[in-house]
Amino acid sequence: MAKADMEQFIKSQLLKADLIEIDRQLSVTGINDMTSMLLLKQAFITVSNLVDFEITIRSIYREHEKLSSEYKSSSKNYEFAKYLRNKYIGHIKQELIQKSIEWKPELRYSLKRIDEPGMMFIFNLFILETAINTYVNDDGSHKIFESETDLKYPPDLKRFLIYLSSTVRSAISYLSNLANAFGERVEMLDASEQKIEHWIAAGETRFEFIKK
């Protein structure tokens, strides 16, 4: 068993657990307030982490080819989630704010009300909508959806929610299968099988700043 196998097993389970809880809560509440908006943002962050993670574990596809196919079948959706994370969540791009003000003039006329309950949800919704609409090819055609998105328009909102749900659930499925693949390589100990060398190593631990 390689040490990395256990690390990858744990990481895949961490990502999966986040997505399971996000899916559970959003399935109950929908996206209608700041709490659900934060869950939505966390979904994009977690899927983006999956994209970065997948690059590092591709060697396992030699033994589990179906995992590669499963990932590829949803990779476009995952890349879109990463784009939204990079432009709207992990970094709030100034260009995105500028385009949002242009696209949604309502924002100009809501600044005095920005501290009212629920108003920042509207601001977030419009900025998210703008980010979605900037995901285009060089010719201006949309990469994921077939037209511009207006999240206040029920059919467009439904279309986006279907994308979100299918993306999160496909990621959960992939991570479950990935964890199973790594789990086959990991020695699963229980409390009755404690080994003294593990506790000795714990006692010798020296913490250092994580640079990367």
mmCIF file of C-alpha atoms in Angstrom:
data_model
loop_
_atom_site.group_PDB
_atom_site.id
_atom_site.type_symbol
_atom_site.label_atom_id
_atom_site.label_comp_id
_atom_site.label_asym_id
_atom_site.label_seq_id
_atom_site.Cartn_x
_atom_site.Cartn_y
_atom_site.Cartn_z
ATOM 1 C CA MET A 1 0.000 0.000 0.000
ATOM 2 C CA ALA A 2 1.399 3.387 -0.961
ATOM 3 C CA LYS A 3 0.939 6.210 1.520
ATOM 4 C CA ALA A 4 -0.515 8.303 -1.296
ATOM 5 C CA ASP A 5 -3.371 5.815 -1.740
ATOM 6 C CA MET A 6 -4.673 6.521 1.742
ATOM 7 C CA GLU A 7 -4.300 10.267 1.209
ATOM 8 C CA GLN A 8 -6.234 10.101 -2.065
ATOM 9 C CA PHE A 9 -8.883 7.905 -0.491
ATOM 10 C CA ILE A 10 -9.440 10.422 2.302
ATOM 11 C CA LYS A 11 -9.444 13.385 -0.069
ATOM 12 C CA SER A 12 -12.031 11.806 -2.349
ATOM 13 C CA GLN A 13 -14.238 11.125 0.670
ATOM 14 C CA LEU A 14 -13.911 14.712 1.907
ATOM 15 C CA LEU A 15 -15.045 16.084 -1.438
ATOM 16 C CA LYS A 16 -17.879 13.575 -1.696
ATOM 17 C CA ALA A 17 -19.170 14.352 1.804
ATOM 18 C CA ASP A 18 -19.343 18.081 1.012
ATOM 19 C CA LEU A 19 -21.301 17.472 -2.181
ATOM 20 C CA ILE A 20 -23.702 15.036 -0.542
ATOM 21 C CA GLU A 21 -24.592 17.580 2.134
ATOM 22 C CA ILE A 22 -24.863 20.427 -0.380
ATOM 23 C CA ASP A 23 -27.158 18.336 -2.564
ATOM 24 C CA ARG A 24 -29.288 17.344 0.421
ATOM 25 C CA GLN A 25 -29.794 20.885 1.626
ATOM 26 C CA LEU A 26 -30.356 22.506 -1.762
ATOM 27 C CA SER A 27 -32.851 19.776 -2.669
ATOM 28 C CA VAL A 28 -34.907 20.889 0.334
ATOM 29 C CA THR A 29 -34.523 24.661 0.143
ATOM 30 C CA GLY A 30 -33.797 25.517 -3.482
ATOM 31 C CA ILE A 31 -31.855 28.730 -4.122
ATOM 32 C CA ASN A 32 -33.790 31.597 -2.605
ATOM 33 C CA ASP A 33 -31.702 33.267 0.116
ATOM 34 C CA MET A 34 -28.122 33.920 1.180
ATOM 35 C CA THR A 35 -27.815 30.609 3.009
ATOM 36 C CA SER A 36 -28.627 28.704 -0.159
ATOM 37 C CA MET A 37 -26.399 31.042 -2.169
ATOM 38 C CA LEU A 38 -23.471 30.133 0.088
ATOM 39 C CA LEU A 39 -24.224 26.442 -0.469
ATOM 40 C CA LEU A 40 -24.252 27.089 -4.207
ATOM 41 C CA LYS A 41 -20.868 28.792 -4.007
ATOM 42 C CA GLN A 42 -19.476 25.910 -1.973
ATOM 43 C CA ALA A 43 -20.739 23.490 -4.614
ATOM 44 C CA PHE A 44 -18.703 25.305 -7.261
ATOM 45 C CA ILE A 45 -15.644 25.368 -4.995
ATOM 46 C CA THR A 46 -15.881 21.643 -4.298
ATOM 47 C CA VAL A 47 -16.394 20.685 -7.937
ATOM 48 C CA SER A 48 -13.413 22.905 -8.832
ATOM 49 C CA ASN A 49 -11.342 21.053 -6.247
ATOM 50 C CA LEU A 50 -12.437 17.834 -7.922
ATOM 51 C CA VAL A 51 -11.168 19.134 -11.280
ATOM 52 C CA ASP A 52 -7.766 19.894 -9.758
ATOM 53 C CA PHE A 53 -7.736 16.571 -7.900
ATOM 54 C CA GLU A 54 -8.563 14.504 -10.974
ATOM 55 C CA ILE A 55 -5.400 15.682 -12.749
ATOM 56 C CA THR A 56 -3.281 14.148 -9.972
ATOM 57 C CA ILE A 57 -4.885 10.677 -9.847
ATOM 58 C CA ARG A 58 -5.100 9.698 -13.511
ATOM 59 C CA SER A 59 -2.639 6.835 -13.074
ATOM 60 C CA ILE A 60 -5.428 4.860 -11.417
ATOM 61 C CA TYR A 61 -7.277 4.800 -14.734
ATOM 62 C CA ARG A 62 -4.850 2.111 -15.894
ATOM 63 C CA GLU A 63 -6.642 -0.274 -13.551
ATOM 64 C CA HIS A 64 -10.073 1.386 -13.649
ATOM 65 C CA GLU A 65 -10.810 2.564 -17.183
ATOM 66 C CA LYS A 66 -14.485 3.163 -16.444
ATOM 67 C CA LEU A 67 -13.503 5.913 -14.012
ATOM 68 C CA SER A 68 -11.895 7.866 -16.841
ATOM 69 C CA SER A 69 -15.006 7.538 -19.006
ATOM 70 C CA GLU A 70 -17.236 8.549 -16.110
ATOM 71 C CA TYR A 71 -15.243 11.699 -15.491
ATOM 72 C CA LYS A 72 -15.089 12.652 -19.168
ATOM 73 C CA SER A 73 -18.863 12.339 -19.521
ATOM 74 C CA SER A 74 -19.317 15.292 -17.136
ATOM 75 C CA SER A 75 -16.015 17.127 -17.586
ATOM 76 C CA LYS A 76 -17.580 20.048 -19.491
ATOM 77 C CA ASN A 77 -19.953 20.680 -16.611
ATOM 78 C CA TYR A 78 -17.086 20.511 -14.136
ATOM 79 C CA GLU A 79 -15.009 22.978 -16.130
ATOM 80 C CA PHE A 80 -17.948 25.391 -16.182
ATOM 81 C CA ALA A 81 -18.211 25.124 -12.394
ATOM 82 C CA LYS A 82 -14.495 25.897 -12.135
ATOM 83 C CA TYR A 83 -14.913 28.938 -14.371
ATOM 84 C CA LEU A 84 -17.673 30.262 -12.103
ATOM 85 C CA ARG A 85 -15.502 29.578 -9.056
ATOM 86 C CA ASN A 86 -12.556 31.444 -10.561
ATOM 87 C CA LYS A 87 -14.468 34.514 -11.768
ATOM 88 C CA TYR A 88 -17.212 34.854 -9.155
ATOM 89 C CA ILE A 89 -16.299 33.049 -5.927
ATOM 90 C CA GLY A 90 -12.623 32.260 -5.335
ATOM 91 C CA HIS A 91 -11.836 35.605 -6.951
ATOM 92 C CA ILE A 92 -14.426 38.306 -7.554
ATOM 93 C CA LYS A 93 -13.192 39.714 -10.828
ATOM 94 C CA GLN A 94 -13.571 43.467 -11.283
ATOM 95 C CA GLU A 95 -14.475 42.860 -14.923
ATOM 96 C CA LEU A 96 -17.376 40.709 -13.767
ATOM 97 C CA ILE A 97 -18.730 43.463 -11.496
ATOM 98 C CA GLN A 98 -18.441 45.971 -14.345
ATOM 99 C CA LYS A 99 -20.291 43.678 -16.747
ATOM 100 C CA SER A 100 -22.956 42.972 -14.119
ATOM 101 C CA ILE A 101 -23.706 46.685 -13.723
ATOM 102 C CA GLU A 102 -23.988 46.975 -17.496
ATOM 103 C CA TRP A 103 -26.156 43.853 -17.861
ATOM 104 C CA LYS A 104 -28.385 44.556 -14.854
ATOM 105 C CA PRO A 105 -29.123 48.305 -14.540
ATOM 106 C CA GLU A 106 -31.309 47.410 -11.562
ATOM 107 C CA LEU A 107 -28.138 47.209 -9.497
ATOM 108 C CA ARG A 108 -27.571 50.965 -9.930
ATOM 109 C CA TYR A 109 -30.983 51.696 -8.462
ATOM 110 C CA SER A 110 -30.661 49.307 -5.521
ATOM 111 C CA LEU A 111 -27.487 50.601 -3.902
ATOM 112 C CA LYS A 112 -29.357 52.519 -1.191
ATOM 113 C CA ARG A 113 -31.192 49.318 -0.268
ATOM 114 C CA ILE A 114 -28.143 47.058 -0.300
ATOM 115 C CA ASP A 115 -28.326 46.377 3.462
ATOM 116 C CA GLU A 116 -31.976 45.348 3.380
ATOM 117 C CA PRO A 117 -32.716 41.679 4.135
ATOM 118 C CA GLY A 118 -32.605 39.700 0.937
ATOM 119 C CA MET A 119 -31.085 42.426 -1.215
ATOM 120 C CA MET A 120 -27.594 40.927 -1.274
ATOM 121 C CA PHE A 121 -29.139 37.677 -2.470
ATOM 122 C CA ILE A 122 -30.435 39.597 -5.484
ATOM 123 C CA PHE A 123 -27.013 41.167 -6.067
ATOM 124 C CA ASN A 124 -25.406 37.726 -5.898
ATOM 125 C CA LEU A 125 -28.005 36.253 -8.217
ATOM 126 C CA PHE A 126 -27.449 38.940 -10.851
ATOM 127 C CA ILE A 127 -23.659 38.669 -10.643
ATOM 128 C CA LEU A 128 -23.884 34.882 -10.904
ATOM 129 C CA GLU A 129 -26.148 35.313 -13.923
ATOM 130 C CA THR A 130 -23.603 37.624 -15.528
ATOM 131 C CA ALA A 131 -20.800 35.124 -14.901
ATOM 132 C CA ILE A 132 -22.877 32.384 -16.525
ATOM 133 C CA ASN A 133 -23.433 34.563 -19.577
ATOM 134 C CA THR A 134 -19.719 35.312 -19.994
ATOM 135 C CA TYR A 135 -18.906 31.627 -20.491
ATOM 136 C CA VAL A 136 -18.811 31.929 -24.269
ATOM 137 C CA ASN A 137 -16.727 30.882 -27.252
ATOM 138 C CA ASP A 138 -14.741 33.349 -29.362
ATOM 139 C CA ASP A 139 -17.728 33.802 -31.661
ATOM 140 C CA GLY A 140 -19.971 34.708 -28.722
ATOM 141 C CA SER A 141 -21.897 31.422 -28.639
ATOM 142 C CA HIS A 142 -22.580 29.991 -25.197
ATOM 143 C CA LYS A 143 -20.502 26.989 -24.170
ATOM 144 C CA ILE A 144 -23.006 25.277 -21.876
ATOM 145 C CA PHE A 145 -26.481 26.684 -22.483
ATOM 146 C CA GLU A 146 -27.985 27.428 -25.870
ATOM 147 C CA SER A 147 -28.886 31.043 -25.027
ATOM 148 C CA GLU A 148 -28.367 33.832 -22.513
ATOM 149 C CA THR A 149 -29.506 33.087 -18.990
ATOM 150 C CA ASP A 150 -31.955 35.181 -16.984
ATOM 151 C CA LEU A 151 -32.214 33.624 -13.525
ATOM 152 C CA LYS A 152 -35.408 35.564 -12.773
ATOM 153 C CA TYR A 153 -37.055 33.812 -15.737
ATOM 154 C CA PRO A 154 -38.400 30.452 -14.464
ATOM 155 C CA PRO A 155 -37.414 28.312 -17.492
ATOM 156 C CA ASP A 156 -33.841 29.655 -17.365
ATOM 157 C CA LEU A 157 -33.641 29.116 -13.615
ATOM 158 C CA LYS A 158 -34.910 25.567 -14.042
ATOM 159 C CA ARG A 159 -32.316 24.953 -16.759
ATOM 160 C CA PHE A 160 -29.550 26.159 -14.450
ATOM 161 C CA LEU A 161 -30.812 24.093 -11.503
ATOM 162 C CA ILE A 162 -30.903 20.974 -13.681
ATOM 163 C CA TYR A 163 -27.276 21.673 -14.641
ATOM 164 C CA LEU A 164 -26.324 22.172 -10.995
ATOM 165 C CA SER A 165 -28.071 19.043 -9.766
ATOM 166 C CA SER A 166 -26.711 16.805 -12.512
ATOM 167 C CA THR A 167 -23.192 18.180 -12.000
ATOM 168 C CA VAL A 168 -23.175 17.682 -8.237
ATOM 169 C CA ARG A 169 -24.707 14.213 -8.434
ATOM 170 C CA SER A 170 -22.400 13.024 -11.194
ATOM 171 C CA ALA A 171 -19.458 14.242 -9.106
ATOM 172 C CA ILE A 172 -20.772 12.325 -6.084
ATOM 173 C CA SER A 173 -21.015 9.165 -8.188
ATOM 174 C CA TYR A 174 -17.515 9.614 -9.604
ATOM 175 C CA LEU A 175 -16.001 10.297 -6.190
ATOM 176 C CA SER A 176 -17.750 7.263 -4.717
ATOM 177 C CA ASN A 177 -16.276 5.017 -7.385
ATOM 178 C CA LEU A 178 -12.889 6.701 -7.058
ATOM 179 C CA ALA A 179 -12.879 6.161 -3.298
ATOM 180 C CA ASN A 180 -13.739 2.497 -3.842
ATOM 181 C CA ALA A 181 -10.827 2.167 -6.246
ATOM 182 C CA PHE A 182 -8.353 3.692 -3.802
ATOM 183 C CA GLY A 183 -9.957 1.807 -0.914
ATOM 184 C CA GLU A 184 -8.948 -1.468 -2.537
ATOM 185 C CA ARG A 185 -5.323 -0.427 -2.029
ATOM 186 C CA VAL A 186 -5.642 0.797 1.554
ATOM 187 C CA GLU A 187 -5.203 -1.268 4.702
ATOM 188 C CA MET A 188 -8.373 -0.596 6.691
ATOM 189 C CA LEU A 189 -7.428 -0.887 10.355
ATOM 190 C CA ASP A 190 -9.806 -0.801 13.302
ATOM 191 C CA ALA A 191 -9.263 0.221 16.918
ATOM 192 C CA SER A 192 -8.207 -3.285 17.948
ATOM 193 C CA GLU A 193 -5.301 -3.244 15.496
ATOM 194 C CA GLN A 194 -3.370 -0.235 16.740
ATOM 195 C CA LYS A 195 0.321 -0.193 15.890
ATOM 196 C CA ILE A 196 2.825 1.521 18.160
ATOM 197 C CA GLU A 197 4.805 2.983 15.240
ATOM 198 C CA HIS A 198 1.870 5.195 14.291
ATOM 199 C CA TRP A 199 1.767 6.756 17.757
ATOM 200 C CA ILE A 200 5.542 7.177 17.796
ATOM 201 C CA ALA A 201 5.309 9.033 14.475
ATOM 202 C CA ALA A 202 2.534 11.218 15.904
ATOM 203 C CA GLY A 203 4.715 12.140 18.866
ATOM 204 C CA GLU A 204 7.551 13.136 16.536
ATOM 205 C CA THR A 205 5.362 15.359 14.353
ATOM 206 C CA ARG A 206 6.796 18.804 13.560
ATOM 207 C CA PHE A 207 4.447 21.236 11.899
ATOM 208 C CA GLU A 208 5.623 23.434 9.055
ATOM 209 C CA PHE A 209 3.949 26.126 6.996
ATOM 210 C CA ILE A 210 2.277 24.553 3.948
ATOM 211 C CA LYS A 211 3.678 26.532 1.012
ATOM 212 C CA LYS A 212 1.671 25.246 -1.968
#
